[in-house]
Short mmCIF file of C-alpha atoms in Angstrom, two decimals:
data_model
loop_
_atom_site.label_atom_id
_atom_site.label_comp_id
_atom_site.label_asym_id
_atom_site.label_seq_id
_atom_site.Cartn_x
_atom_site.Cartn_y
_atom_site.Cartn_z
CA MET A 13 243.02 245.26 142.26
CA LYS A 14 240.78 242.52 143.66
CA THR A 15 240.70 240.76 140.27
CA LEU A 16 244.48 240.93 139.86
CA ARG A 17 244.93 239.63 143.41
CA LYS A 18 242.64 236.68 142.69
CA ILE A 19 244.59 235.91 139.51
CA ALA A 20 247.90 235.97 141.34
CA ILE A 21 246.63 233.68 144.10
CA VAL A 22 245.12 231.11 141.66
CA THR A 23 248.19 231.05 139.43
CA GLY A 24 250.53 230.82 142.43
CA MET A 25 248.62 227.94 144.00
CA PHE A 26 248.61 225.98 140.66
CA ALA A 27 252.33 226.52 140.15
CA ALA A 28 253.19 225.42 143.68
CA SER A 29 251.08 222.28 143.52
CA SER A 30 252.41 221.36 140.06
CA PHE A 31 256.00 221.75 141.18
CA SER A 32 255.38 219.66 144.32
CA ALA A 33 253.72 216.90 142.31
CA GLY A 34 256.52 216.84 139.74
CA SER A 35 259.25 216.74 142.42
CA ALA A 36 257.50 214.00 144.47
CA GLY A 37 257.08 211.45 141.73
CA ALA A 38 259.15 210.45 138.74
CA ALA A 39 257.43 210.32 135.36
CA ASP A 40 258.66 208.62 132.24
CA ASP A 41 259.99 210.68 129.36
CA THR A 42 257.42 210.75 126.56
CA TYR A 43 259.32 212.83 123.97
CA GLY A 44 262.26 210.90 122.68
CA THR A 45 265.67 210.28 124.28
CA ALA A 46 265.96 213.27 126.59
CA THR A 47 266.10 212.05 130.17
CA SER A 48 267.57 214.84 132.24
CA ASP A 49 265.75 218.01 133.16
CA SER A 50 268.41 220.20 131.50
CA GLY A 51 267.78 218.35 128.18
CA LEU A 52 264.01 218.77 128.04
CA PRO A 53 262.73 220.44 124.92
CA TYR A 54 261.18 223.73 123.93
CA TYR A 55 258.10 223.57 121.76
CA LEU A 56 255.83 225.48 119.35
CA GLU A 57 252.10 224.80 119.23
CA LEU A 58 249.27 225.76 116.85
CA ARG A 59 245.57 224.93 117.49
CA LEU A 60 242.25 225.75 115.75
CA GLY A 61 238.73 225.51 117.04
CA GLY A 62 235.92 227.64 118.47
CA PRO A 63 233.78 228.46 121.45
CA ILE A 64 230.31 227.27 122.14
CA PRO A 65 228.26 230.45 121.48
CA ARG A 66 226.59 231.93 124.55
CA GLN A 67 224.86 235.14 125.52
CA TYR A 68 226.76 238.09 127.05
CA ASP A 69 224.93 240.54 129.36
CA PHE A 70 225.42 244.31 128.86
CA SER A 71 224.21 247.50 130.41
CA GLY A 72 224.62 251.28 130.08
CA THR A 73 222.91 253.07 127.19
CA PHE A 74 221.16 249.76 126.49
CA THR A 75 220.45 246.90 128.89
CA GLY A 76 220.03 243.32 127.75
CA SER A 77 222.06 240.46 126.30
CA TYR A 78 223.92 239.73 123.08
CA ASP A 79 223.88 236.31 121.37
CA PRO A 80 226.73 236.17 118.81
CA ASP A 81 226.81 233.79 115.86
CA PRO A 82 229.33 230.90 115.97
CA SER A 83 232.90 232.07 115.52
CA PHE A 84 236.37 230.59 114.87
CA PHE A 85 239.35 230.49 117.24
CA ILE A 86 243.07 230.23 116.61
CA VAL A 87 245.82 229.99 119.13
CA GLY A 88 249.63 229.70 119.02
CA GLY A 89 252.10 229.15 121.80
CA VAL A 90 255.74 228.80 122.62
CA GLY A 91 256.76 226.82 125.69
CA LYS A 92 259.18 224.43 127.46
CA TYR A 93 259.13 221.20 129.44
CA PHE A 94 260.54 221.93 132.92
CA ARG A 95 260.10 218.34 134.21
CA PRO A 96 259.05 215.20 132.34
CA ASN A 97 255.54 215.86 133.64
CA ILE A 98 255.46 219.64 133.88
CA ARG A 99 255.55 222.23 131.07
CA GLY A 100 254.56 225.81 130.58
CA ASP A 101 253.91 228.22 127.74
CA ILE A 102 252.93 231.67 126.62
CA SER A 103 249.91 231.61 124.26
CA LEU A 104 248.41 234.16 121.89
CA SER A 105 244.82 233.55 120.72
CA TYR A 106 242.37 235.27 118.42
CA GLY A 107 238.61 234.72 118.16
CA ARG A 108 236.03 236.62 116.13
CA GLY A 109 232.26 236.62 116.37
CA LYS A 110 230.29 238.11 113.41
CA ASP A 111 226.68 239.30 113.48
CA GLY A 112 224.27 237.91 116.05
CA VAL A 113 221.13 239.07 117.92
CA ALA A 114 220.70 241.53 120.79
CA TYR A 115 217.88 241.32 123.27
CA ALA A 116 217.27 244.76 124.72
CA PRO A 117 214.59 243.70 125.52
CA GLY A 118 213.39 242.43 122.13
CA PRO A 119 215.41 240.69 119.46
CA VAL A 120 217.38 243.10 117.28
CA PRO A 121 219.56 241.59 114.52
CA HIS A 122 223.16 242.87 114.69
CA THR A 123 225.74 243.33 112.03
CA GLY A 124 229.49 243.92 112.30
CA SER A 125 231.85 241.86 114.54
CA ILE A 126 233.54 241.69 117.88
CA SER A 127 236.97 240.08 118.21
CA ALA A 128 238.94 238.94 121.28
CA THR A 129 242.73 238.65 121.41
CA SER A 130 244.10 236.97 124.56
CA ILE A 131 247.63 236.63 125.92
CA LEU A 132 247.93 233.96 128.66
CA ALA A 133 250.77 232.39 130.69
CA ASN A 134 249.90 228.71 131.23
CA GLY A 135 251.22 225.86 133.31
CA TYR A 136 250.40 222.14 132.81
CA TYR A 137 250.71 218.89 134.71
CA LEU A 138 251.04 215.74 132.51
CA PHE A 139 249.72 212.25 133.34
CA ASN A 140 252.29 210.04 131.64
CA ASP A 141 252.01 206.29 130.91
CA ILE A 142 248.14 206.15 130.75
CA LEU A 143 248.47 204.37 127.40
CA PRO A 144 251.42 204.12 125.01
CA GLY A 145 251.73 207.49 123.27
CA VAL A 146 248.74 208.98 125.09
CA THR A 147 249.26 211.77 127.68
CA PRO A 148 246.29 213.49 129.40
CA PHE A 149 247.02 216.82 131.04
CA VAL A 150 245.42 219.56 133.16
CA GLY A 151 246.46 223.18 133.37
CA ALA A 152 245.66 226.74 134.28
CA GLY A 153 246.58 230.13 132.96
CA ALA A 154 246.17 233.91 133.52
CA GLY A 155 246.51 237.01 131.36
CA VAL A 156 244.48 239.64 129.54
CA THR A 157 241.95 239.77 126.69
CA ILE A 158 241.64 242.73 124.30
CA PHE A 159 238.09 243.18 122.86
CA ASN A 160 237.71 245.05 119.56
CA TYR A 161 234.26 246.15 118.44
CA ASP A 162 234.14 246.67 114.66
CA ASN A 163 230.90 248.45 113.59
CA LEU A 164 228.93 246.16 115.84
CA GLY A 165 225.26 247.09 116.26
CA GLY A 166 221.81 247.54 114.82
CA GLY A 167 220.82 251.24 114.47
CA THR A 168 223.64 252.27 116.85
CA PHE A 169 227.05 250.93 115.83
CA PHE A 170 229.93 250.53 118.28
CA ASN A 171 233.60 250.97 117.25
CA ASP A 172 235.85 250.75 120.28
CA SER A 173 238.24 248.51 122.19
CA ALA A 174 238.76 247.45 125.84
CA THR A 175 241.00 245.18 127.91
CA ALA A 176 239.94 242.76 130.65
CA ALA A 177 241.76 240.33 132.94
CA THR A 178 241.36 236.61 132.02
CA VAL A 179 241.97 233.29 133.74
CA ALA A 180 241.55 229.81 132.27
CA ALA A 181 241.47 226.11 133.22
CA HIS A 182 242.50 223.49 130.66
CA VAL A 183 241.84 219.75 130.34
CA GLY A 184 243.31 217.93 127.32
CA ILE A 185 245.10 214.97 125.79
CA ASP A 186 248.19 214.57 123.67
CA TYR A 187 248.93 211.71 121.18
CA ALA A 188 252.54 211.23 120.10
CA LEU A 189 252.75 211.06 116.29
CA THR A 190 256.58 210.92 116.50
CA ASP A 191 259.12 211.50 119.29
CA MET A 192 259.00 215.24 118.59
CA VAL A 193 255.45 215.85 117.21
CA ASP A 194 252.21 215.55 119.18
CA LEU A 195 248.62 215.74 118.06
CA THR A 196 246.96 217.72 120.85
CA GLY A 197 243.36 218.64 121.79
CA ARG A 198 241.82 220.39 124.73
CA TYR A 199 238.80 221.97 126.39
CA SER A 200 239.37 225.35 128.02
CA LEU A 201 237.04 227.11 130.46
CA THR A 202 237.88 230.83 130.48
CA TRP A 203 236.63 233.58 132.74
CA THR A 204 236.97 237.18 131.60
CA ASP A 205 236.38 240.23 133.75
CA SER A 206 233.86 242.97 132.80
CA HIS A 207 234.89 245.75 130.44
CA SER A 208 233.40 249.02 129.14
CA ILE A 209 233.38 250.92 125.86
CA SER A 210 232.14 254.44 125.02
CA ASN A 211 232.15 255.02 121.26
CA PRO A 212 229.60 256.23 120.32
CA LEU A 213 227.74 255.64 123.62
CA PRO A 214 228.66 254.05 127.02
CA LEU A 215 228.24 250.26 127.11
CA ASN A 216 229.30 247.81 129.78
CA SER A 217 229.83 244.09 129.27
CA SER A 218 229.55 241.90 132.39
CA SER A 219 232.14 239.29 133.31
CA HIS A 220 231.53 236.02 131.50
CA THR A 221 232.81 232.47 130.91
CA ASN A 222 233.50 230.68 127.63
CA ASN A 223 233.75 226.96 126.70
CA ILE A 224 236.45 226.59 124.00
CA PHE A 225 237.50 223.45 122.13
CA THR A 226 240.66 223.35 120.06
CA VAL A 227 242.89 220.77 118.26
CA GLY A 228 246.31 221.09 116.63
CA LEU A 229 249.95 220.11 116.64
CA ARG A 230 252.92 220.58 119.01
CA VAL A 231 256.47 220.49 117.60
CA LYS A 232 259.33 220.02 120.06
CA PHE A 233 262.91 221.26 119.70
CA ASN A 234 265.86 220.00 121.72
CA LYS A 235 267.61 222.54 123.87
#
């Protein structure tokens, strides 16, 4: 309950500040001819990238850390512009780490994989008119991540799944290729709460952060 309360507070504060900023100052329209709030577009977004690999601490049957190999990351989203400088979306992402090394306490090569599927609700504030066609943005999101362990281990192999609360902060930049298509890139700092699995033995993963870099395209559709 404490984690969910923190998520609600952070998301609410961001939404309130973004709405106040958008209402206080007028921003130029950067996506074609739509000028009224009622005519602002919906959009679809697809990005690819990956996290910077980092160690995860675990405890339970074994105590130590796990250092996964580099992995890929794909994310898609559907959203809408609510003001010329405020938009929001729902994103679905999937990342997968294969193999790696566990330190419990000595290095033990691992096989198998662990995947993470996240669903986040995100809000963004856009800084228009920095340069022609260039729009930096900041944002925040909250949701859940589902971890799936697929024969991960070395000697003992884990096959289980668990869900953990997740929050994220985003910093990125858009470049308008056309009025309705943007090239977009971002850095996301995510925090995921601890989770536990029990097949075949109890194992607890501590809360952790990830640094994720992605690039892709956003396609806008008039209302």
